[in-house]
Amino acid sequence: MTITPTKIQKKTDLLALTLPQLQQWLVERGEAAFRAKQIYNWLYKQLATDFSVMTNLPQSLRKQLAEEASIGPMIVRSELHSKDDRTRKILLELADGKLIESVLMLYPPLGESSPRATVCVSSQAGCAFGCTFCATGQMGFDRHLSTGEIVAQVLHFARELRATPWTAPGLPGSTPIDHVTNIVLMGMGEPLHNYNNVLQALRILNSPEGFNLGARHMTVSTVGLVPAIRKLSQEPLQVNLAISLHAPTDELRNQTMPVNRKYPLQELLAACKDYIAATRRQVTFEYVLLAGVNDTPEYAHLLGKLLAPLEQYAHVNCIPVNATSASYRAPGPDAIRTFRNTLFEHGVSNSVRAERGDDIAAACGQLRTRFEKSNRTTAP
Ligand code: SAH
Ligand code: SF4
């Protein structure tokens, strides 16, 4: 049994507070509201991990912060870098011992576009939706992550890049990248199942006085929770939306994604159409390619027919499945090419996600699965 000291439980995680909330928190303690901006600067621009470095705050306030507040405490239990060092995955232990994964993906500059550093963020420990090809889905649901636990994952990699900027190998003249440019809610868990904490974290990371990451550099990926997609379309913060589609018929989707029984394709597509009408933004449809299951020319044709009416507002991201303990395999290059060409014939724009980080268990949930398995086998 683990006993958490009550003092830690009472501490306020500052990474969970928006700037106005931090101002209020300080005012409630008799402090001046302007201190909040100073603290925000320390947290999100200087990337401080300790109150003692916040030298423009009075000593008494620093002491009080140390006693009453925390800065997203998490322990890195394991860290893996891919051979090319462009994919770095960490296993984080939360205050209650739960384990989650976060990934940093580094992309060299391409043509006119600048290099990118994308953090793949977890929104829950485990997941309640049980997709058959997903390692996280096979764990079941532990709990929602708090806002601060979501923000802290991004800050971890921001600090790492600040300390050691990354230069693409083979491009010695290119500018090193020293900050996080994008975040994707594609780690463990279903972000729209933890709607409030996820949106709060995105608002905090978007704050110009703080981390200042543009909404267009944030992507929320969902299994297809229809009411939450509708709610998201009304948010002032216009993030990118990705829908995990993975099958073009209810029959097939019911088999691989149990959520489809609750929100079948017709309802999901209707919500996407309304989202597009409300936001005028393109939606990405993720399609994990499972050889012999959903990658046949017939399914490509059905997918093309399903999405063609969305015209330029739909983009399909074909993702060859990362092998998990389930027996799915990724299709070969010929099958992928045929699948994509069929989509093009329907006028549906699409791309294929380059496989990366396979050597470090890239698909989320796999590192934790491996870690727990090896711990079980080595435990007395
Ligand atoms: N719960 C959300 C976000 C997390 S999963 C969602 O499902 O969208 C992020 C993406 O990884 C989803 O598109 C998901 O279907 C995909 N994914 C899950 N398991 C995978 C695997 N084994 N190989 C490749 N992609 C996988
Ligand atoms: Fe959950 Fe997404 Fe995995 Fe499905 S794919 S089980 S929704 S994390």
Coordinates of C-alpha atoms and ligand atoms in Angstrom, one line a residue:
M1 CA 0.0 0.0 0.0
T2 CA 1.3 3.5 -0.8
I3 CA 0.6 6.3 1.6
T4 CA 0.6 9.7 0.0
P5 CA 1.5 12.4 2.5
T6 CA -1.5 14.7 3.1
K7 CA 0.7 17.8 2.6
I8 CA 1.3 16.8 -1.1
Q9 CA -2.4 16.2 -1.7
K10 CA -3.2 19.7 -0.5
K11 CA -0.7 21.4 -2.8
T12 CA -2.1 23.3 -5.8
D13 CA -0.6 22.2 -9.1
L14 CA 0.2 25.6 -10.7
L15 CA 0.3 23.9 -14.1
A16 CA -3.5 23.4 -13.9
L17 CA -4.3 27.1 -13.6
T18 CA -5.0 29.6 -16.3
L19 CA -3.5 33.0 -15.8
P20 CA -6.7 34.5 -14.4
Q21 CA -7.0 31.5 -12.0
L22 CA -3.5 32.0 -10.9
Q23 CA -4.1 35.7 -10.3
Q24 CA -7.1 34.7 -8.1
W25 CA -5.2 32.1 -6.3
L26 CA -2.5 34.7 -5.4
V27 CA -5.1 37.4 -4.4
E28 CA -6.8 34.9 -2.1
R29 CA -3.4 34.6 -0.3
G30 CA -3.0 38.4 0.0
E31 CA -0.5 38.7 -2.9
A32 CA -0.6 41.2 -5.8
A33 CA -2.3 39.9 -8.9
F34 CA 0.7 41.0 -11.1
R35 CA 2.8 38.3 -9.5
A36 CA 0.8 35.8 -11.6
K37 CA 2.4 37.0 -14.9
Q38 CA 5.8 36.8 -13.3
I39 CA 5.1 33.2 -12.3
Y40 CA 3.7 32.4 -15.7
N41 CA 6.8 33.7 -17.3
W42 CA 9.0 31.5 -15.0
L43 CA 6.8 28.4 -15.7
Y44 CA 6.3 28.7 -19.4
K45 CA 9.0 30.9 -20.8
Q46 CA 11.9 30.1 -18.5
L47 CA 10.6 26.6 -18.0
A48 CA 11.5 26.7 -14.3
T49 CA 11.1 23.5 -12.3
D50 CA 11.7 25.1 -8.9
F51 CA 10.3 28.1 -7.1
S52 CA 13.7 29.0 -5.7
V53 CA 14.9 30.3 -9.1
M54 CA 12.0 32.8 -9.3
T55 CA 14.3 35.6 -8.1
N56 CA 12.0 38.5 -8.9
L57 CA 9.4 37.2 -6.4
P58 CA 9.8 38.1 -2.7
Q59 CA 11.5 35.5 -0.7
S60 CA 8.4 35.1 1.5
L61 CA 6.3 34.3 -1.6
R62 CA 8.8 31.8 -2.9
K63 CA 8.6 30.1 0.5
Q64 CA 4.9 30.1 0.5
L65 CA 4.8 28.7 -3.1
A66 CA 7.1 25.9 -2.1
E67 CA 4.8 25.0 0.8
E68 CA 1.4 25.3 -0.9
A69 CA 2.1 24.8 -4.6
S70 CA 3.8 22.4 -7.0
I71 CA 4.9 22.4 -10.6
G72 CA 3.4 19.2 -12.0
P73 CA 5.5 16.6 -10.2
M74 CA 6.1 13.5 -12.3
I75 CA 8.9 10.9 -12.3
V76 CA 10.5 9.7 -15.6
R77 CA 10.6 5.9 -15.1
S78 CA 12.0 5.0 -18.5
E79 CA 13.3 6.8 -21.5
L80 CA 13.9 5.4 -25.0
H81 CA 15.4 7.0 -28.0
S82 CA 15.0 5.5 -31.5
K83 CA 18.2 4.7 -33.3
D84 CA 17.9 7.9 -35.4
D85 CA 17.1 9.8 -32.2
R86 CA 14.1 11.4 -33.9
T87 CA 11.6 9.6 -31.7
R88 CA 12.0 9.8 -28.0
K89 CA 9.5 8.2 -25.7
I90 CA 9.2 8.5 -21.9
L91 CA 7.3 6.5 -19.4
L92 CA 6.1 8.8 -16.6
E93 CA 5.0 7.8 -13.2
L94 CA 2.2 10.0 -11.8
A95 CA 1.8 10.9 -8.1
D96 CA -0.5 7.9 -7.5
G97 CA 1.9 5.5 -9.3
K98 CA 0.0 5.3 -12.6
L99 CA 2.1 5.1 -15.7
I100 CA 1.7 7.1 -18.9
E101 CA 3.7 7.6 -22.0
S102 CA 4.6 10.7 -23.9
V103 CA 6.6 10.9 -27.1
L104 CA 8.7 13.6 -28.8
M105 CA 8.9 13.4 -32.6
L106 CA 11.4 15.4 -34.5
Y107 CA 11.1 16.3 -38.1
P108 CA 13.8 17.9 -40.2
P109 CA 13.0 20.9 -42.3
L110 CA 11.4 20.0 -45.6
G111 CA 11.5 22.4 -48.5
E112 CA 10.2 25.7 -47.3
S113 CA 8.8 24.3 -44.0
S114 CA 10.7 24.7 -40.8
P115 CA 11.8 21.8 -38.6
R116 CA 9.1 20.5 -36.2
A117 CA 9.2 19.1 -32.7
T118 CA 5.8 17.5 -32.0
V119 CA 4.9 16.1 -28.6
C120 CA 2.4 13.3 -28.5
V121 CA 0.5 13.8 -25.3
S122 CA -1.5 11.3 -23.2
S123 CA -4.9 12.4 -21.8
Q124 CA -5.7 9.4 -19.6
A125 CA -4.0 6.5 -17.9
G126 CA -5.4 3.6 -19.9
C127 CA -8.5 4.0 -22.1
A128 CA -12.1 2.9 -21.8
F129 CA -12.8 2.4 -25.5
G130 CA -11.0 -0.9 -26.2
C131 CA -10.1 -0.6 -29.9
T132 CA -8.8 -4.1 -30.8
F133 CA -5.5 -2.9 -32.5
C134 CA -4.5 -0.5 -29.7
A135 CA -2.2 -1.4 -26.8
T136 CA -3.7 1.2 -24.6
G137 CA -7.2 0.0 -25.4
Q138 CA -6.3 -3.4 -24.2
M139 CA -5.3 -2.1 -20.7
G140 CA -8.7 -0.8 -19.8
F141 CA -9.3 2.5 -18.1
D142 CA -7.4 3.7 -15.0
R143 CA -8.3 7.4 -14.7
H144 CA -8.4 10.8 -16.4
L145 CA -5.3 12.9 -16.3
S146 CA -5.5 16.2 -14.5
T147 CA -4.9 19.4 -16.4
G148 CA -1.5 19.8 -14.8
E149 CA -0.5 16.2 -15.8
I150 CA -1.3 17.0 -19.4
V151 CA 0.6 20.3 -19.4
A152 CA 3.6 18.8 -17.6
Q153 CA 4.2 16.3 -20.4
V154 CA 4.7 19.1 -22.9
L155 CA 7.0 21.1 -20.5
H156 CA 9.2 18.0 -20.0
F157 CA 10.1 17.9 -23.7
A158 CA 10.2 21.7 -23.9
R159 CA 12.9 21.7 -21.2
E160 CA 14.8 18.9 -22.9
L161 CA 14.9 20.8 -26.2
R162 CA 15.9 24.0 -24.5
A163 CA 18.8 22.3 -22.8
T164 CA 19.9 20.4 -25.9
P165 CA 18.5 21.8 -29.2
W166 CA 18.2 19.3 -32.0
T167 CA 19.8 19.5 -35.4
A168 CA 18.7 17.2 -38.2
P169 CA 21.5 14.8 -39.0
G170 CA 23.0 15.4 -42.4
L171 CA 21.8 19.0 -42.3
P172 CA 24.6 20.6 -40.2
G173 CA 23.8 24.1 -41.5
S174 CA 20.2 24.1 -40.5
T175 CA 18.9 26.0 -37.5
P176 CA 18.7 23.8 -34.4
I177 CA 15.2 23.4 -33.0
D178 CA 15.0 24.4 -29.4
H179 CA 11.3 24.4 -28.7
V180 CA 8.1 22.4 -29.0
T181 CA 6.3 23.5 -32.2
N182 CA 3.2 21.1 -32.2
I183 CA 1.3 19.0 -29.8
V184 CA -1.0 16.1 -30.7
L185 CA -3.4 14.4 -28.3
M186 CA -2.6 11.0 -29.7
G187 CA -0.9 9.4 -26.7
M188 CA -2.7 7.1 -24.2
G189 CA -6.4 7.7 -23.7
E190 CA -9.3 9.4 -25.4
P191 CA -9.0 13.2 -25.1
L192 CA -12.6 14.0 -25.6
H193 CA -13.6 11.6 -22.8
N194 CA -11.6 13.9 -20.5
Y195 CA -12.9 17.0 -22.2
N196 CA -12.6 19.7 -19.5
N197 CA -9.1 18.9 -18.4
V198 CA -7.8 18.6 -22.0
L199 CA -9.4 21.8 -23.1
Q200 CA -8.1 23.6 -20.0
A201 CA -4.6 22.3 -20.7
L202 CA -4.8 23.5 -24.3
R203 CA -6.0 26.9 -23.2
I204 CA -3.1 27.1 -20.7
L205 CA -0.5 26.1 -23.4
N206 CA -2.1 28.6 -25.8
S207 CA -1.8 31.5 -23.4
P208 CA 0.4 34.3 -25.0
E209 CA 1.7 35.2 -21.5
G210 CA 2.9 31.7 -21.1
F211 CA 3.8 28.9 -23.5
N212 CA 2.1 30.7 -26.4
L213 CA 1.5 27.7 -28.6
G214 CA -0.9 28.5 -31.4
A215 CA -4.2 26.5 -31.6
R216 CA -3.4 25.6 -35.1
H217 CA -0.4 23.7 -33.8
M218 CA -2.5 21.6 -31.6
T219 CA -4.4 18.4 -32.7
V220 CA -7.0 16.5 -30.8
S221 CA -7.6 13.0 -32.0
T222 CA -10.8 11.3 -31.1
V223 CA -12.3 7.8 -31.4
G224 CA -15.5 9.6 -32.4
L225 CA -17.4 10.8 -29.4
V226 CA -20.2 12.6 -31.2
P227 CA -21.5 15.0 -28.5
A228 CA -18.0 16.1 -27.6
I229 CA -17.1 16.7 -31.3
R230 CA -20.2 19.0 -31.5
K231 CA -19.1 20.8 -28.3
L232 CA -15.5 21.2 -29.6
S233 CA -16.9 22.9 -32.8
Q234 CA -18.2 25.7 -30.6
E235 CA -15.0 26.4 -28.7
P236 CA -13.2 29.7 -29.3
L237 CA -9.9 27.8 -29.3
Q238 CA -9.8 26.3 -32.8
V239 CA -7.6 23.3 -32.6
N240 CA -7.2 20.7 -35.4
L241 CA -9.5 17.7 -35.2
A242 CA -8.5 14.2 -36.2
I243 CA -11.1 11.4 -36.2
S244 CA -10.0 7.8 -35.8
L245 CA -12.1 6.2 -38.5
H246 CA -10.3 3.0 -39.3
A247 CA -13.3 1.4 -41.1
P248 CA -15.8 2.6 -43.7
T249 CA -18.7 0.3 -42.7
D250 CA -20.5 -0.1 -39.4
E251 CA -20.1 -3.9 -39.7
L252 CA -16.3 -3.6 -39.8
R253 CA -16.0 -0.7 -37.4
N254 CA -18.1 -2.5 -34.8
Q255 CA -15.6 -5.3 -34.9
T256 CA -12.5 -3.2 -34.3
M257 CA -13.9 -0.2 -32.5
P258 CA -16.6 -1.0 -29.9
V259 CA -17.5 2.7 -29.7
N260 CA -19.1 2.4 -33.1
R261 CA -22.1 0.7 -31.5
K262 CA -22.8 3.8 -29.5
Y263 CA -21.9 6.3 -32.3
P264 CA -22.3 4.6 -35.6
L265 CA -20.7 6.0 -38.8
Q266 CA -23.8 8.0 -40.0
E267 CA -23.9 10.0 -36.7
L268 CA -20.2 10.4 -36.7
L269 CA -20.1 11.7 -40.3
A270 CA -23.0 14.0 -39.6
A271 CA -21.1 15.5 -36.6
C272 CA -18.0 16.0 -38.8
K273 CA -20.1 17.7 -41.4
D274 CA -21.5 20.1 -38.8
Y275 CA -18.0 20.6 -37.4
I276 CA -16.8 21.6 -40.8
A277 CA -19.8 23.9 -41.4
A278 CA -19.2 25.6 -38.0
T279 CA -15.4 26.0 -38.3
R280 CA -14.6 25.9 -42.0
R281 CA -11.6 23.7 -41.1
Q282 CA -10.3 20.5 -42.6
V283 CA -10.8 17.3 -40.6
T284 CA -8.2 14.5 -40.7
F285 CA -9.5 11.0 -40.8
E286 CA -7.0 8.5 -39.4
Y287 CA -7.1 5.1 -41.0
V288 CA -4.9 2.4 -39.4
L289 CA -4.2 -0.1 -42.1
L290 CA -4.7 -3.6 -40.9
A291 CA -3.6 -6.1 -43.6
G292 CA -6.4 -8.3 -44.8
V293 CA -8.9 -6.6 -42.4
N294 CA -9.6 -3.0 -43.6
D295 CA -7.1 -2.5 -46.4
T296 CA -8.7 -4.2 -49.4
P297 CA -9.6 -2.3 -52.6
E298 CA -13.2 -2.7 -51.7
Y299 CA -12.8 -0.9 -48.4
A300 CA -10.7 1.8 -50.1
H301 CA -13.6 2.3 -52.5
L302 CA -16.2 2.5 -49.7
L303 CA -14.0 4.9 -47.7
G304 CA -13.6 7.1 -50.8
K305 CA -17.4 7.1 -51.3
L306 CA -18.0 7.9 -47.6
L307 CA -15.6 10.9 -47.6
A308 CA -15.9 12.3 -51.1
P309 CA -18.9 14.5 -50.2
L310 CA -16.7 16.4 -47.6
E311 CA -14.5 17.5 -50.6
Q312 CA -11.4 19.4 -49.6
Y313 CA -12.4 19.4 -46.0
A314 CA -11.5 15.7 -45.5
H315 CA -7.9 14.3 -45.5
V316 CA -7.1 10.7 -44.8
N317 CA -4.0 9.8 -42.9
C318 CA -3.1 6.2 -43.7
I319 CA -1.2 4.6 -40.8
P320 CA 0.3 1.2 -41.3
V321 CA -0.5 -0.5 -37.9
N322 CA 2.3 -0.9 -35.4
A323 CA 2.2 -4.4 -34.3
T324 CA 0.9 -4.9 -30.7
S325 CA 0.2 -8.1 -28.9
A326 CA -2.9 -8.4 -31.1
S327 CA -2.2 -10.3 -34.3
Y328 CA -2.6 -7.5 -36.8
R329 CA 0.0 -6.8 -39.5
A330 CA 0.7 -3.8 -41.6
P331 CA 0.1 -4.2 -45.3
G332 CA 3.1 -4.1 -47.8
P333 CA 3.9 -1.1 -49.9
D334 CA 1.9 -2.3 -52.9
A335 CA -1.3 -2.7 -51.0
I336 CA -0.8 0.8 -49.4
R337 CA -0.2 2.3 -52.8
T338 CA -3.4 0.7 -54.3
F339 CA -5.4 1.8 -51.3
R340 CA -4.2 5.4 -51.6
N341 CA -4.8 5.5 -55.4
T342 CA -8.3 4.4 -54.9
L343 CA -8.9 7.3 -52.5
F344 CA -7.3 9.7 -55.0
E345 CA -9.7 8.3 -57.7
H346 CA -12.5 9.4 -55.4
G347 CA -10.9 12.9 -55.1
V348 CA -10.0 12.3 -51.4
S349 CA -6.7 13.8 -50.4
N350 CA -4.5 11.4 -48.4
S351 CA -1.1 10.8 -47.1
V352 CA 0.7 7.9 -45.4
R353 CA 2.3 8.3 -42.0
A354 CA 6.0 7.3 -42.3
E355 CA 6.7 4.5 -39.8
R356 CA 9.0 5.7 -37.1
G357 CA 10.3 4.6 -33.8
D358 CA 9.3 1.0 -34.3
D359 CA 12.5 0.0 -32.4
I360 CA 11.2 1.8 -29.3
A361 CA 7.6 0.5 -29.4
A362 CA 6.1 3.5 -31.1
A363 CA 2.4 3.1 -30.8
C364 CA 1.2 4.5 -27.5
G365 CA 0.6 2.0 -24.8
Q366 CA 3.3 -0.4 -26.0
L367 CA 6.1 0.9 -23.8
R368 CA 4.0 0.7 -20.7
T369 CA 2.8 -2.8 -21.7
R370 CA 6.5 -3.9 -22.2
F371 CA 7.6 -2.2 -19.0
E372 CA 4.8 -3.8 -16.9
K373 CA 5.5 -7.2 -18.4
S374 CA 9.2 -7.1 -17.8
N375 CA 8.6 -5.8 -14.2
R376 CA 6.2 -8.7 -13.7
T377 CA 8.7 -11.3 -14.9
T378 CA 11.6 -9.8 -12.8
A379 CA 9.5 -9.3 -9.7
P380 CA 10.2 -11.8 -6.9
Ligands
SAH1 N1 -8.0 7.9 -28.3 C1 -7.7 8.8 -29.4 C2 -6.3 9.3 -29.4 C3 -5.2 8.3 -29.0 S1 -4.9 7.0 -30.1 C4 -8.0 8.1 -30.7 O1 -8.3 6.9 -30.7 O2 -8.1 8.8 -31.7 C5 -4.0 8.0 -31.4 C6 -4.1 7.3 -32.8 O3 -3.2 6.1 -32.8 C7 -5.5 6.8 -33.2 O4 -5.8 7.1 -34.5 C8 -5.4 5.4 -32.9 O5 -6.4 4.7 -33.6 C9 -4.0 5.1 -33.4 N2 -3.5 3.7 -33.0 C10 -3.9 3.0 -32.0 N3 -3.2 1.8 -32.0 C11 -2.4 1.8 -33.0 C12 -1.4 0.9 -33.5 N4 -1.2 -0.3 -33.0 N5 -0.7 1.3 -34.7 C13 -0.9 2.5 -35.3 N6 -1.8 3.4 -34.8 C14 -2.5 3.1 -33.7
SF4_2 FE1 -8.5 4.4 -26.7 FE2 -7.7 5.7 -28.9 FE3 -6.6 3.3 -28.3 FE4 -9.1 3.4 -29.2 S1 -7.3 3.9 -30.3 S2 -8.4 2.3 -27.4 S3 -9.9 5.3 -28.3 S4 -6.5 5.2 -27.1

